[in-house]
Short mmCIF file of C-alpha atoms and ligand atoms in Angstrom, two decimals:
data_model
loop_
_atom_site.label_atom_id
_atom_site.label_comp_id
_atom_site.label_asym_id
_atom_site.label_seq_id
_atom_site.Cartn_x
_atom_site.Cartn_y
_atom_site.Cartn_z
CA MET A 772 -15.71 9.83 -13.61
CA THR A 773 -18.71 8.41 -11.97
CA LEU A 774 -17.90 5.98 -9.17
CA ILE A 775 -19.92 3.40 -8.00
CA PRO A 776 -20.21 3.67 -4.21
CA TYR A 777 -18.34 1.10 -2.35
CA ASP A 778 -21.27 0.24 -0.11
CA ASP A 779 -23.65 -0.27 -2.96
CA ARG A 780 -22.33 -3.09 -5.07
CA ASP A 781 -23.42 -6.76 -5.73
CA GLY A 782 -21.38 -9.56 -4.09
CA HIS A 783 -20.45 -10.92 -0.67
CA ILE A 784 -18.07 -9.54 2.05
CA TRP A 785 -16.42 -11.86 4.35
CA LEU A 786 -17.29 -10.24 8.13
CA ASP A 787 -16.38 -11.50 11.34
CA GLY A 788 -16.15 -15.22 10.18
CA GLN A 789 -18.98 -15.40 7.54
CA LEU A 790 -19.80 -14.34 4.13
CA VAL A 791 -22.68 -11.33 4.17
CA PRO A 792 -24.21 -9.71 1.33
CA TRP A 793 -22.25 -6.78 0.36
CA ARG A 794 -24.75 -4.16 1.06
CA ASP A 795 -25.24 -5.72 4.62
CA ALA A 796 -21.54 -5.39 5.56
CA LYS A 797 -22.01 -2.54 8.11
CA VAL A 798 -20.41 -1.07 11.19
CA HIS A 799 -22.04 0.99 13.95
CA VAL A 800 -21.39 4.65 14.22
CA LEU A 801 -19.91 4.59 17.60
CA SER A 802 -17.02 2.03 16.29
CA HIS A 803 -13.70 2.93 18.13
CA GLY A 804 -12.04 2.54 14.86
CA LEU A 805 -14.00 5.16 13.26
CA HIS A 806 -13.40 7.70 15.88
CA TYR A 807 -9.69 6.98 16.92
CA GLY A 808 -8.41 5.34 13.93
CA SER A 809 -7.79 2.25 15.52
CA GLY A 810 -7.60 0.14 12.51
CA VAL A 811 -5.05 -1.85 10.54
CA PHE A 812 -5.65 -2.89 6.79
CA GLU A 813 -4.04 -4.94 4.03
CA GLY A 814 -4.04 -4.56 0.28
CA ILE A 815 -3.67 -7.56 -1.84
CA ARG A 816 -3.55 -8.20 -5.56
CA CYS A 817 -5.25 -11.20 -7.12
CA TYR A 818 -4.00 -12.26 -10.75
CA GLY A 819 -5.61 -14.86 -12.59
CA GLY A 820 -7.70 -15.86 -9.54
CA LYS A 821 -4.50 -16.21 -7.43
CA SER A 822 -3.81 -13.85 -4.65
CA PHE A 823 -0.08 -12.75 -4.87
CA LYS A 824 2.02 -12.99 -1.63
CA LEU A 825 -1.00 -13.74 0.38
CA ARG A 826 0.50 -15.45 3.41
CA GLU A 827 2.93 -12.14 3.75
CA HIS A 828 0.05 -10.15 3.61
CA ALA A 829 -1.86 -12.08 6.19
CA GLN A 830 1.09 -12.19 8.48
CA ARG A 831 1.53 -8.33 8.09
CA LEU A 832 -1.90 -7.87 9.29
CA ILE A 833 -1.51 -9.93 12.18
CA ASP A 834 1.85 -8.33 12.91
CA GLY A 835 0.45 -4.94 12.50
CA CYS A 836 -2.60 -5.70 14.80
CA ALA A 837 -0.32 -7.07 17.66
CA PHE A 838 1.67 -3.93 17.41
CA MET A 839 -1.35 -1.70 17.87
CA ASP A 840 -2.22 -3.92 20.89
CA MET A 841 -5.37 -5.32 18.74
CA LYS A 842 -5.52 -9.09 19.32
CA LEU A 843 -6.93 -10.45 16.07
CA PRO A 844 -8.91 -13.45 16.54
CA TYR A 845 -7.78 -15.11 13.32
CA THR A 846 -4.55 -17.05 12.45
CA VAL A 847 -2.76 -16.83 9.20
CA GLU A 848 -4.29 -19.74 7.81
CA GLU A 849 -7.78 -18.60 8.63
CA ILE A 850 -7.12 -15.02 6.95
CA ILE A 851 -5.84 -16.90 3.91
CA ALA A 852 -8.89 -19.05 3.88
CA ALA A 853 -11.15 -15.80 4.21
CA CYS A 854 -9.36 -14.13 1.29
CA GLU A 855 -9.55 -17.17 -0.76
CA THR A 856 -13.27 -17.55 -0.06
CA VAL A 857 -13.97 -13.96 -0.81
CA VAL A 858 -12.15 -14.21 -4.23
CA LYS A 859 -14.36 -17.29 -5.15
CA ALA A 860 -17.48 -15.83 -3.93
CA ASN A 861 -17.14 -12.65 -6.02
CA ASN A 862 -15.68 -14.58 -9.09
CA ILE A 863 -12.71 -12.26 -8.92
CA VAL A 864 -9.91 -13.08 -11.71
CA ASP A 865 -7.71 -9.84 -11.69
CA GLY A 866 -8.41 -7.83 -8.91
CA TYR A 867 -7.84 -6.27 -5.21
CA LEU A 868 -8.54 -7.72 -1.67
CA ARG A 869 -9.04 -5.41 1.02
CA PRO A 870 -8.76 -7.24 4.39
CA ASN A 871 -9.59 -4.59 7.45
CA ALA A 872 -9.55 -4.93 11.10
CA TRP A 873 -10.75 -2.46 13.58
CA ARG A 874 -12.00 -1.99 17.20
CA GLY A 875 -15.61 -2.09 17.79
CA PRO A 876 -18.13 -0.15 19.52
CA GLU A 877 -18.05 -1.97 22.84
CA GLN A 878 -16.26 0.85 24.61
CA MET A 879 -16.16 4.63 23.89
CA GLY A 880 -12.96 6.79 24.75
CA ILE A 881 -9.27 6.67 24.23
CA ALA A 882 -8.84 3.32 26.31
CA ALA A 883 -10.17 0.54 24.31
CA GLN A 884 -9.24 -2.65 26.00
CA GLN A 885 -12.86 -3.90 25.96
CA THR A 886 -13.50 -3.48 22.43
CA LYS A 887 -13.90 -6.37 20.22
CA ILE A 888 -11.58 -6.64 16.96
CA HIS A 889 -13.54 -7.09 14.09
CA MET A 890 -12.49 -7.96 10.56
CA ALA A 891 -13.74 -7.88 6.96
CA VAL A 892 -12.44 -8.91 3.81
CA ALA A 893 -13.80 -7.50 0.44
CA ALA A 894 -12.43 -7.84 -3.02
CA TRP A 895 -13.40 -6.26 -6.29
CA ALA A 896 -11.95 -6.15 -9.99
CA TRP A 897 -9.42 -3.36 -10.08
CA PRO A 898 -7.27 -3.52 -13.21
CA SER A 899 -4.78 -0.81 -12.72
CA TYR A 900 -4.12 1.93 -9.89
CA PHE A 901 -2.83 4.40 -12.56
CA PRO A 902 -3.94 4.57 -16.13
CA ALA A 903 -1.93 2.04 -18.28
CA GLU A 904 -0.50 4.75 -20.34
CA MET A 905 0.81 6.62 -17.26
CA ARG A 906 2.22 3.43 -15.83
CA GLU A 907 4.18 2.96 -18.97
CA ASN A 908 5.48 6.56 -19.71
CA GLY A 909 5.66 7.60 -16.08
CA ILE A 910 3.44 9.53 -13.50
CA LYS A 911 4.00 12.94 -12.63
CA ILE A 912 4.73 13.63 -8.86
CA MET A 913 5.56 16.48 -6.66
CA THR A 914 7.02 17.06 -3.11
CA THR A 915 4.28 17.41 -0.58
CA ARG A 916 4.65 19.57 2.50
CA TRP A 917 3.39 16.56 4.80
CA ARG A 918 6.20 14.61 6.29
CA ARG A 919 6.43 11.06 7.67
CA PRO A 920 6.75 11.01 11.29
CA PRO A 921 9.31 9.35 13.22
CA ALA A 922 8.96 5.86 14.31
CA ASN A 923 8.68 7.07 18.23
CA ALA A 924 5.74 9.33 17.06
CA ALA A 925 3.69 6.85 15.23
CA PRO A 926 3.40 3.39 14.27
CA THR A 927 5.21 3.82 11.08
CA HIS A 928 6.02 0.39 9.97
CA VAL A 929 2.30 -0.76 10.38
CA LYS A 930 -0.44 -0.37 7.67
CA ALA A 931 -2.44 1.50 10.28
CA SER A 932 -5.65 3.24 9.22
CA GLY A 933 -4.90 6.20 11.14
CA LEU A 934 -1.45 7.12 9.35
CA TYR A 935 -3.43 7.45 6.03
CA MET A 936 -4.81 10.89 7.06
CA ILE A 937 -1.44 12.73 6.05
CA CYS A 938 -1.52 10.49 2.74
CA THR A 939 -5.10 11.76 1.77
CA LEU A 940 -3.88 15.22 2.59
CA ALA A 941 -0.93 14.74 0.39
CA LYS A 942 -2.72 12.93 -2.49
CA HIS A 943 -5.13 16.11 -2.54
CA GLU A 944 -2.43 18.49 -2.83
CA ALA A 945 -0.91 16.51 -5.76
CA ASP A 946 -4.33 16.20 -7.39
CA ALA A 947 -4.81 19.96 -7.08
CA ASN A 948 -1.43 20.60 -8.71
CA GLY A 949 -2.13 18.42 -11.72
CA CYS A 950 0.18 15.35 -10.28
CA GLN A 951 -0.83 11.86 -9.81
CA ASP A 952 1.05 11.27 -6.59
CA ALA A 953 3.03 13.13 -3.96
CA LEU A 954 6.42 12.46 -2.70
CA MET A 955 6.72 12.47 0.97
CA LEU A 956 10.13 13.41 2.85
CA ASP A 957 10.62 12.14 6.40
CA TYR A 958 10.84 14.03 9.56
CA ARG A 959 14.46 14.67 8.78
CA GLY A 960 13.79 15.91 5.27
CA ARG A 961 14.99 12.70 3.73
CA VAL A 962 13.15 11.31 0.67
CA ALA A 963 10.78 8.57 2.13
CA GLU A 964 7.95 7.41 -0.15
CA LEU A 965 4.78 8.32 -2.08
CA CYS A 966 1.25 8.15 -0.59
CA SER A 967 1.11 4.37 -0.88
CA ALA A 968 4.08 3.14 -2.58
CA ASN A 969 7.57 2.93 -1.90
CA LEU A 970 10.46 4.49 -4.43
CA PHE A 971 13.45 3.29 -6.01
CA PHE A 972 15.97 5.28 -8.06
CA VAL A 973 18.60 4.19 -10.77
CA LYS A 974 21.96 5.86 -10.86
CA ASN A 975 24.67 4.29 -13.19
CA GLY A 976 22.99 1.18 -13.46
CA GLU A 977 22.50 0.94 -9.60
CA LEU A 978 19.38 0.81 -7.78
CA HIS A 979 19.04 3.17 -4.64
CA THR A 980 16.09 3.23 -2.28
CA PRO A 981 15.48 4.92 1.08
CA ASP A 982 15.90 2.82 4.21
CA PRO A 983 12.34 1.87 5.54
CA ASP A 984 13.08 3.14 8.96
CA CYS A 985 9.98 5.26 9.36
CA PHE A 986 7.68 4.06 6.70
CA LEU A 987 6.30 0.75 5.43
CA ASN A 988 8.80 -1.77 4.09
CA GLY A 989 6.37 -2.75 1.35
CA ILE A 990 6.12 -6.34 0.35
CA THR A 991 6.48 -5.14 -3.39
CA ARG A 992 9.48 -3.32 -2.37
CA GLN A 993 11.05 -6.50 -0.99
CA THR A 994 10.05 -8.49 -3.92
CA VAL A 995 11.56 -5.82 -6.32
CA ILE A 996 14.97 -5.97 -4.39
CA GLU A 997 15.00 -9.67 -4.93
CA LEU A 998 14.23 -9.50 -8.52
CA ALA A 999 16.88 -6.84 -8.92
CA LYS A 1000 19.60 -8.86 -6.96
CA ALA A 1001 18.65 -11.96 -9.25
CA GLU A 1002 19.45 -9.85 -12.29
CA GLY A 1003 22.75 -8.95 -10.89
CA ILE A 1004 21.82 -5.28 -10.25
CA LYS A 1005 23.25 -3.65 -7.11
CA VAL A 1006 20.76 -2.61 -4.47
CA ILE A 1007 21.67 0.18 -2.12
CA GLU A 1008 19.31 0.96 0.91
CA ARG A 1009 20.55 4.35 2.37
CA ALA A 1010 19.21 7.76 3.20
CA ILE A 1011 18.49 9.86 0.42
CA MET A 1012 18.23 13.48 0.22
CA PRO A 1013 16.03 15.53 -2.20
CA GLU A 1014 18.99 17.52 -3.55
CA GLU A 1015 20.25 14.02 -5.02
CA LEU A 1016 17.36 13.55 -7.05
CA THR A 1017 18.71 15.62 -9.98
CA GLU A 1018 21.46 12.97 -10.39
CA MET A 1019 19.12 10.15 -10.76
CA ASP A 1020 18.82 8.38 -14.28
CA GLU A 1021 15.45 6.70 -13.36
CA CYS A 1022 12.89 6.35 -10.77
CA PHE A 1023 9.84 4.26 -10.14
CA ALA A 1024 7.56 3.48 -7.49
CA THR A 1025 6.45 -0.04 -6.12
CA GLY A 1026 3.24 -1.16 -4.34
CA THR A 1027 0.71 -3.74 -4.30
CA ALA A 1028 -1.72 -1.45 -5.94
CA ALA A 1029 0.77 0.76 -7.81
CA GLU A 1030 2.75 -2.50 -9.00
CA VAL A 1031 5.90 -1.09 -10.65
CA THR A 1032 5.11 2.39 -11.92
CA ALA A 1033 7.60 4.53 -13.75
CA ILE A 1034 7.84 8.27 -12.70
CA GLY A 1035 8.20 10.48 -15.48
CA GLN A 1036 8.21 13.75 -13.37
CA ILE A 1037 9.29 14.99 -9.99
CA ASP A 1038 8.60 18.66 -9.26
CA GLY A 1039 8.81 19.52 -12.85
CA ARG A 1040 11.98 17.70 -13.62
CA THR A 1041 11.83 14.95 -16.04
CA TYR A 1042 13.01 11.28 -16.01
CA LYS A 1043 13.07 8.80 -18.73
CA VAL A 1044 11.62 5.52 -18.43
CA GLY A 1045 14.83 3.68 -18.54
CA PRO A 1046 16.01 -0.13 -19.10
CA VAL A 1047 16.32 -0.97 -15.52
CA THR A 1048 12.76 0.35 -14.71
CA ARG A 1049 11.51 -1.50 -17.91
CA LEU A 1050 13.34 -5.04 -16.84
CA LEU A 1051 12.03 -4.87 -13.29
CA ARG A 1052 8.54 -3.88 -14.25
CA GLU A 1053 8.72 -6.88 -16.99
CA LYS A 1054 10.01 -9.43 -14.19
CA TYR A 1055 7.58 -8.21 -11.61
CA GLU A 1056 4.53 -8.61 -14.24
CA THR A 1057 5.80 -12.06 -15.06
CA LEU A 1058 6.33 -13.26 -11.49
CA VAL A 1059 2.87 -12.13 -10.04
CA ARG A 1060 1.20 -14.38 -12.74
CA CYS A 1061 3.51 -17.62 -11.97
N1 PMP B 1571 3.91 2.75 1.57
C1 PMP B 1571 2.59 2.99 1.83
C2 PMP B 1571 2.04 4.02 2.81
C3 PMP B 1571 1.44 1.98 1.53
O1 PMP B 1571 0.09 2.24 1.78
C4 PMP B 1571 1.97 0.78 0.69
C5 PMP B 1571 0.76 0.20 0.05
N2 PMP B 1571 0.55 -1.15 1.09
C6 PMP B 1571 3.17 0.69 0.37
C7 PMP B 1571 4.21 1.77 1.01
C8 PMP B 1571 3.62 -0.40 -0.50
O2 PMP B 1571 3.47 -1.74 0.34
P1 PMP B 1571 3.19 -2.86 -0.42
O3 PMP B 1571 4.18 -3.27 -1.62
O4 PMP B 1571 3.23 -3.90 0.57
O5 PMP B 1571 1.82 -2.93 -0.90
#
């Protein structure tokens, strides 16, 4: 697959309050965010020109920055306006938005109180995270050796750039083993999530999902829980151990990029794409385009 580099595209990116030509949206090599991972980002999908759960994503970006001691100089309304401007300026119909906040180069070293907090929003057409056929029939995943750290060892509920280093390592491990994603256990050995999506299991018609006490409680996860409850499906949030996975009837992943993606295989064990997965996938696909 030939990739078009992300710095060499046509269009406009919102950077620190204004739209700039795509190729001019640059940062300095001594930016704190680049050296120390001091960044927070968002991923938002846009359907038919309308960004899904935009307010929730904007609020999560602000809350995440606040947790990281980064005072983002924008309000929810301003972030929403920036995202809408970018969608319009780039004529995005079905696409993905990437707001990103990071510490600048004003101060070098671990301490970063003097750095400026920068923000950018880019958007591009991005139809599906996994090929459509895989989303339909189920992706293949494997358990990675990388584990989610406890909440007192990392800002685990923030979409913090630095946390994604283990996700990249896990994803590379999955790729090298012919899988599309990796299942990460947490530091206690409980089932946690994928590299950038939450996990759900169906057992006897009920939905089981790990408690998000050391990983992101995804906006898609919360949406799918609401959809399931509206359909009268019982949702159980609890600790799930890897040994239990053999007893599950169906499983799927949720995320802004992944949407509702069926999982067809975990560590070589197969799962059918069953009625609950299909129903929730359909409900989600309808909701995002409302
Ligand atoms: N976990 C991780 C690590 C993620 O990166 C994502 C994607 N943002 C999710 C879960 C799912 O979150 P959401 O549904 O809010 O996109």
